[in-house]
Short mmCIF file of C-alpha atoms in Angstrom, two decimals:
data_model
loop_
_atom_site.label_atom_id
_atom_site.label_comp_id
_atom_site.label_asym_id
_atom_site.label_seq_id
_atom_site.Cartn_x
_atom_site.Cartn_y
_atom_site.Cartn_z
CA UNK A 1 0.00 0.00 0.00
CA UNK A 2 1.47 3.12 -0.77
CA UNK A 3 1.35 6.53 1.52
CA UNK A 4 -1.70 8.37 0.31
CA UNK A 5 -1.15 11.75 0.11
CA UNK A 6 2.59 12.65 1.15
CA UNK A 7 2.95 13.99 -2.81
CA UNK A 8 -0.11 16.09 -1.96
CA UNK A 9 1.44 16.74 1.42
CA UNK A 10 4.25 18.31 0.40
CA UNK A 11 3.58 20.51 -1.97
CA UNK A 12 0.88 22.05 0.49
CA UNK A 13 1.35 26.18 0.56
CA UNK A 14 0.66 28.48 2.89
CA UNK A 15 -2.32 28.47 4.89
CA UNK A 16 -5.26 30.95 3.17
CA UNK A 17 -8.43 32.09 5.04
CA UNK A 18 -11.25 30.53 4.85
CA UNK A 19 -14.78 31.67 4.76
CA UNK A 20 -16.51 30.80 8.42
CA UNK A 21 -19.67 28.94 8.95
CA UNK A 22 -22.22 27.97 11.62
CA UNK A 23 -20.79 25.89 14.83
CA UNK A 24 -20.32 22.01 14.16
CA UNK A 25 -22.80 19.90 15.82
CA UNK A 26 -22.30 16.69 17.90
CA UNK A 27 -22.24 13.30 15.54
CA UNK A 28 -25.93 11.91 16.11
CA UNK A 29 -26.91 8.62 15.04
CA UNK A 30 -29.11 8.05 12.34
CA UNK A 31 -30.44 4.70 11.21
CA UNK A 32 -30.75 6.80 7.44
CA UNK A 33 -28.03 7.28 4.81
CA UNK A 34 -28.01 10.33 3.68
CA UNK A 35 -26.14 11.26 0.19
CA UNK A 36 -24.27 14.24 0.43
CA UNK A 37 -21.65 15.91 -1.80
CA UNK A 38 -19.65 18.60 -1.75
CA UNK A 39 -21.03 21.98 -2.31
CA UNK A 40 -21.05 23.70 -6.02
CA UNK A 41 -20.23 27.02 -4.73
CA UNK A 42 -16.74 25.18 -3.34
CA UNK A 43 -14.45 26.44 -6.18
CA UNK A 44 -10.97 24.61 -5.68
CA UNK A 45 -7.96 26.18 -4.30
CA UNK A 46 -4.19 24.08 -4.10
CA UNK A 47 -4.82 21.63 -1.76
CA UNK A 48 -3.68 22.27 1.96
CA UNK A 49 -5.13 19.58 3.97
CA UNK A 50 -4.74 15.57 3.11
CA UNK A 51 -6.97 13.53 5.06
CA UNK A 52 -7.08 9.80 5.27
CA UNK A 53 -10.02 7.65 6.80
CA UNK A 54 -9.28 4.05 7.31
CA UNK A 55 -11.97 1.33 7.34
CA UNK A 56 -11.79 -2.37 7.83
CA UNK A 57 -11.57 -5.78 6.43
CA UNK A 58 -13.63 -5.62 3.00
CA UNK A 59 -13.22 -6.66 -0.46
CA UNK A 60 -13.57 -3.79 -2.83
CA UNK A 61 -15.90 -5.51 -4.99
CA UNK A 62 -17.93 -6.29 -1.94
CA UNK A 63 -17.93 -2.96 -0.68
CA UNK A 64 -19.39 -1.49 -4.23
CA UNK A 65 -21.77 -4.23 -4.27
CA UNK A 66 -23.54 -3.86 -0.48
CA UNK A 67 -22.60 -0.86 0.89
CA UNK A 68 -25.08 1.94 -0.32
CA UNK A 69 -22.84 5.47 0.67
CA UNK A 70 -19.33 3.65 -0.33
CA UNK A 71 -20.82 2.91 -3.68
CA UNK A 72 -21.90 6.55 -4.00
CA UNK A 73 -19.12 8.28 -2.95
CA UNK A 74 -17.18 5.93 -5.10
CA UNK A 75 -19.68 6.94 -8.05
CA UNK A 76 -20.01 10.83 -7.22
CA UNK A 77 -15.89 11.10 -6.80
CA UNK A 78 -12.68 10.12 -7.67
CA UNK A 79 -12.32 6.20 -7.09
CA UNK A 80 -9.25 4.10 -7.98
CA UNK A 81 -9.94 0.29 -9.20
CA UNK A 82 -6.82 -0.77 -8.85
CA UNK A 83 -5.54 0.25 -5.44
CA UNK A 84 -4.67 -2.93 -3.71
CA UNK A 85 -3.43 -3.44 0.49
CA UNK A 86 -0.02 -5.03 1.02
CA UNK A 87 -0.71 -7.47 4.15
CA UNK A 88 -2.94 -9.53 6.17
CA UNK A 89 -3.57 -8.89 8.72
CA UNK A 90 -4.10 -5.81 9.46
CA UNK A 91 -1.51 -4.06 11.48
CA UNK A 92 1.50 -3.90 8.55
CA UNK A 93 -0.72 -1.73 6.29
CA UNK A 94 -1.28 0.63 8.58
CA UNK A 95 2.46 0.79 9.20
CA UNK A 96 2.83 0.82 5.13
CA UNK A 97 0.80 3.45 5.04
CA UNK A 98 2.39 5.74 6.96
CA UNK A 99 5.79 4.96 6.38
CA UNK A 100 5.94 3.47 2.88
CA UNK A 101 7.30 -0.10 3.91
CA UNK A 102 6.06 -2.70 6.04
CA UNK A 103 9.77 -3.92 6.34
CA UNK A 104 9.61 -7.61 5.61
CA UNK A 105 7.18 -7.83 8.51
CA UNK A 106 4.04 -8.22 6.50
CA UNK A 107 2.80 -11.27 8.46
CA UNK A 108 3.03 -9.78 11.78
CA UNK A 109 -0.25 -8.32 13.99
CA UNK A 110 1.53 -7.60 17.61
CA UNK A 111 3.78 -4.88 17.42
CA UNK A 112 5.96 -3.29 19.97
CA UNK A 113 5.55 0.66 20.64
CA UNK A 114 8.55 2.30 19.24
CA UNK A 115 9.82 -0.85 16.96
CA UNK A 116 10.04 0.81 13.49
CA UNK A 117 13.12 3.38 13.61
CA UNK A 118 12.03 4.88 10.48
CA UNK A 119 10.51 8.42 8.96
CA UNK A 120 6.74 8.56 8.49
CA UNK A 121 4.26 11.11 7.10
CA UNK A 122 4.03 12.44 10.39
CA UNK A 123 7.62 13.51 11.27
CA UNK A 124 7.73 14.36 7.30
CA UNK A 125 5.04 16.64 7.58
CA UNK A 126 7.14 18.37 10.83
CA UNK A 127 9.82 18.55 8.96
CA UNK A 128 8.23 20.54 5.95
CA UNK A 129 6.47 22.94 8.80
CA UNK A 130 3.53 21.37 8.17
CA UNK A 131 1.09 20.47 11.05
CA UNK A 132 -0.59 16.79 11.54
CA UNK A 133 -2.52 15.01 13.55
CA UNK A 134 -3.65 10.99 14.25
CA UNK A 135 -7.49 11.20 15.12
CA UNK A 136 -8.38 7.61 16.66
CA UNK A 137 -11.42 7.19 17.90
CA UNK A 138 -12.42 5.73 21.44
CA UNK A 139 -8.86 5.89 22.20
CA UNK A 140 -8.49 6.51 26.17
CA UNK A 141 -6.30 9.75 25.93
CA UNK A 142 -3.59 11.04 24.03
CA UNK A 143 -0.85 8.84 22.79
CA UNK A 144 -2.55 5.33 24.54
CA UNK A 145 -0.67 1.89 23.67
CA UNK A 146 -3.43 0.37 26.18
CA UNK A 147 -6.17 -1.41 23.93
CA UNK A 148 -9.26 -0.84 25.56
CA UNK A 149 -12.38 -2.04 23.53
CA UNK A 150 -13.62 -0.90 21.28
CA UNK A 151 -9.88 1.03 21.09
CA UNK A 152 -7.35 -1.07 19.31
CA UNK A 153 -3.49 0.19 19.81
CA UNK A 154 -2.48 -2.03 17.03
CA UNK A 155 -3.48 -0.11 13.98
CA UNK A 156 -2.82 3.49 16.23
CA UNK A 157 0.85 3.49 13.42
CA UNK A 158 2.45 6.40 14.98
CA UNK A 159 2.93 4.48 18.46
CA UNK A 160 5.18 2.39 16.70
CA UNK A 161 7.99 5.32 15.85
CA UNK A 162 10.66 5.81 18.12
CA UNK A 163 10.64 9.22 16.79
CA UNK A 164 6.98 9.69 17.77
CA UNK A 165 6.88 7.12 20.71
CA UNK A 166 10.11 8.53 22.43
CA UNK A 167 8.80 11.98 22.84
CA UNK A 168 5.84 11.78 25.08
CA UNK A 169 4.98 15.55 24.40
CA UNK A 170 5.08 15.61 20.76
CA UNK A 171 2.92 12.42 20.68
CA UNK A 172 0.24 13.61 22.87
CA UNK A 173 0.27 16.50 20.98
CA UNK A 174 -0.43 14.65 17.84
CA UNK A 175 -1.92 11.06 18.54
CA UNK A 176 -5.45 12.39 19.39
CA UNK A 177 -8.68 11.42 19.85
CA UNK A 178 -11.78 12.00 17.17
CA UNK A 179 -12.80 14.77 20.34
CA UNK A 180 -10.09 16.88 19.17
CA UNK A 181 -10.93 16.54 15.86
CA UNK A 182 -14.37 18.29 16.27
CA UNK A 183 -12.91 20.94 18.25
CA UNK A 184 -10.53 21.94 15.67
CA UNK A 185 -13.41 21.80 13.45
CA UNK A 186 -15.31 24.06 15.64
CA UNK A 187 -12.05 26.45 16.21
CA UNK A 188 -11.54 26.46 12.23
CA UNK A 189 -14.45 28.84 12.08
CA UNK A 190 -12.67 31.81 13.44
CA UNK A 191 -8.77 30.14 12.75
CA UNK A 192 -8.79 27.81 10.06
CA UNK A 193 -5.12 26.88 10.44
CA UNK A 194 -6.97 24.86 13.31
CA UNK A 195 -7.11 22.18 10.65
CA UNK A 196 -4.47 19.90 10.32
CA UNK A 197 -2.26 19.58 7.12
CA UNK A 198 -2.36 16.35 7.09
CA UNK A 199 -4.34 14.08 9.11
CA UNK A 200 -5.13 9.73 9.60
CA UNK A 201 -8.84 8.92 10.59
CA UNK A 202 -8.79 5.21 12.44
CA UNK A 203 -12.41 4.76 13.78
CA UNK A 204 -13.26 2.29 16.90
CA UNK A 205 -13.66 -1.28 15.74
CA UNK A 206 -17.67 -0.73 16.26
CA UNK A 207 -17.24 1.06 13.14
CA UNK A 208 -14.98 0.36 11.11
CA UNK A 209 -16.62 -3.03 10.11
CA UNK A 210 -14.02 -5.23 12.19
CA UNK A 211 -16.16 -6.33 14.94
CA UNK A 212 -19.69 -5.35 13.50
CA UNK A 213 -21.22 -5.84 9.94
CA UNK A 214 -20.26 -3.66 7.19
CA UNK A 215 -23.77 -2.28 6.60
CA UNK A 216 -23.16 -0.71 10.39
CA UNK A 217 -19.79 0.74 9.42
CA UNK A 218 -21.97 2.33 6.02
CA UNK A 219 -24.33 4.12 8.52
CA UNK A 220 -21.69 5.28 10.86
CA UNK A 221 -19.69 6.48 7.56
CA UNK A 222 -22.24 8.25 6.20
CA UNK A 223 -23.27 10.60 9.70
CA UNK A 224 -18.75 10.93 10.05
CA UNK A 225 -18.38 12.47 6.94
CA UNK A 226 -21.26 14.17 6.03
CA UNK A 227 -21.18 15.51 9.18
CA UNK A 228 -17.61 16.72 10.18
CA UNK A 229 -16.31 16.96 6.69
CA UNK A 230 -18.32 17.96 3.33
CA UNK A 231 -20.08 21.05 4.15
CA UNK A 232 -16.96 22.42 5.50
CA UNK A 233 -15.22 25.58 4.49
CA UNK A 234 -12.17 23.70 4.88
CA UNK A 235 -13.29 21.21 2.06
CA UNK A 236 -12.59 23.35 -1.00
CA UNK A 237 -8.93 23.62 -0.51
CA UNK A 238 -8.70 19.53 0.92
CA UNK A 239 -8.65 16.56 -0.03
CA UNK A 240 -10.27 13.61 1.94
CA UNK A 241 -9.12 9.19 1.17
CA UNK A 242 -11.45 6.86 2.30
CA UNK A 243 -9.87 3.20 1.94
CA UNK A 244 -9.54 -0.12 3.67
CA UNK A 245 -6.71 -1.68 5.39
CA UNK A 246 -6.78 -5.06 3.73
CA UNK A 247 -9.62 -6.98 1.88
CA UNK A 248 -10.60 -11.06 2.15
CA UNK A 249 -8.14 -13.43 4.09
CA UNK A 250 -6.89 -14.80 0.62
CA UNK A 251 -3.97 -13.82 -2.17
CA UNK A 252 -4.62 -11.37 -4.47
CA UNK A 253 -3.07 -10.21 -7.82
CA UNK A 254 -2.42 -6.94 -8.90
CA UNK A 255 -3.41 -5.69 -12.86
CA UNK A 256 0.38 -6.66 -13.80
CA UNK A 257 -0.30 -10.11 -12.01
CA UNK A 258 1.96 -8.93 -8.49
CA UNK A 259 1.06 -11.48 -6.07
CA UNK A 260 -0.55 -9.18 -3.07
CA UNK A 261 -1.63 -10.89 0.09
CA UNK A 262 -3.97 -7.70 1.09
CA UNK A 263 -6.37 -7.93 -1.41
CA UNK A 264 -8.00 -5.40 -3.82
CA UNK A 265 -9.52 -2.70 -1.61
CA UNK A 266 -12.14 0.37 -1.69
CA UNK A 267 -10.32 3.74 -2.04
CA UNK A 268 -12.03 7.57 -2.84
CA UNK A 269 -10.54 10.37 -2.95
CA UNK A 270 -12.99 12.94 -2.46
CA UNK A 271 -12.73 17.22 -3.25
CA UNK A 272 -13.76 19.84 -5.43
CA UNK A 273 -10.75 19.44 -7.97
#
């Protein structure tokens, strides 16, 4: 699995206002999908924020098949066929996507906090001046190896950099839960550099289809993102990935016949451009 978005990441320029808008509400549940897009009046600027939402454990074909919001966001946006996970299980492409590599350790699911001496997106992004964050949801507070259900540490990726791990302030300050993410969404109305340059989306395993069925994780898609993302300000200068971490427990082959354990799996990209 490649890194979505460091490309995109690093050309990002400047920060530029951006218009403000009423305060975001509270996610609610809804047992409706609604299908949003992106506003018409959202004319695209270069894009300054790359965000990444990771689901679970689904066969792309599957996923266009069932899933009613994934097949229209697929549909209404920019979809790549031929995207394709590196690993099962799951851990290694989350490390692959952050870092570019699963180094030779594709078959491995318990990983060690600060194991993988090695740069990621997130002390790339640093690096550049750019600011990031790791939204996880359910996680108990900042920068948590404990797994706490429905919180799983082993797909949190930037616990498992020395460079991250080792510095307790700079990863509390960036391994966050989804609660910060709606504040900064809230604070973005009056400062929109309150909104990450880059940021990783890894929802509770409630809903990201690992421990429930996939039409759950649908639902719970649908409220996330219509919700905290697409009728956002922020959205006409962004750029928001929606993929999987792996598909069916079973070899898969790539268009130029490259044998890849993860499977074929759903990826959108979705913004104004």
């Amino acid at each position: 699995m490649l890194v979505i978005g460091i490309a995109l990441l690093m050309a990002i320029p400047a920060l530029s206002g951006l218009t403000s808008a009423t305060p975001a509400p509270s996610p609610t549940a809804s047992s409706t999908i609604v299908l949003s897009a992106l506003p018409v009046l959202f004319v695209p600027h270069p894009i300054q924020h790359v965000f990444v939402l990771v689901m679970e454990n689904s066969q792309a074909p599957a996923v266009l098949r069932f899933l009613t919001y994934e097949r229209y966001l697929a549909a209404t946006y920019s979809y790549a066929d031929n995207y394709y996970a590196v690993c099962h299980p799951s851990s290694p492409n989350y490390i692959a996507l952050t870092s570019g590599s699963t180094f030779s350790q594709c078959k491995k699911e318990t990983l060690v906090p600060g194991e993988y001496n090695t740069t990621n997106i997130g002390t790339l992004a640093s690096g550049a001046g750019l600011s990031w964050s790791a939204f996880v949801q359910s996680m108990p507070t900042a920068c948590s190896p404990d797994s706490v259900f429905p919180y799983a540490a082993d797909v949190n990726a930037f616990l498992y950099y020395p460079n991250i791990w080792d510095n307790k302030a700079y990863c509390k300050a960036h391994d966050l839960t989804f609660s910060s993410w709606y504040n900064d969404v809230n604070q973005s109305l009056t400062n929109p550099s309150a909104i990450p340059n880059y940021a990783l989306f890894i929802p509770n395993l409630l809903n990201n289809g690992h421990n429930t069925n996939h039409n759950t994780s649908d639902l719970w898609l649908a409220n996330f993102v219509n919700t905290w993302f697409l009728d956002r300000p922020f959205m006409s200068n962004s750029v928001l990935f929606i993929t999987f971490d792996e598909g069916i427990r079973a070899n898969g082959y790539s268009a130029d016949g490259t044998h890849i354990v993860g499977g074929n799996v759903y990826t959108v990209a979705i913004s104004p451009y």
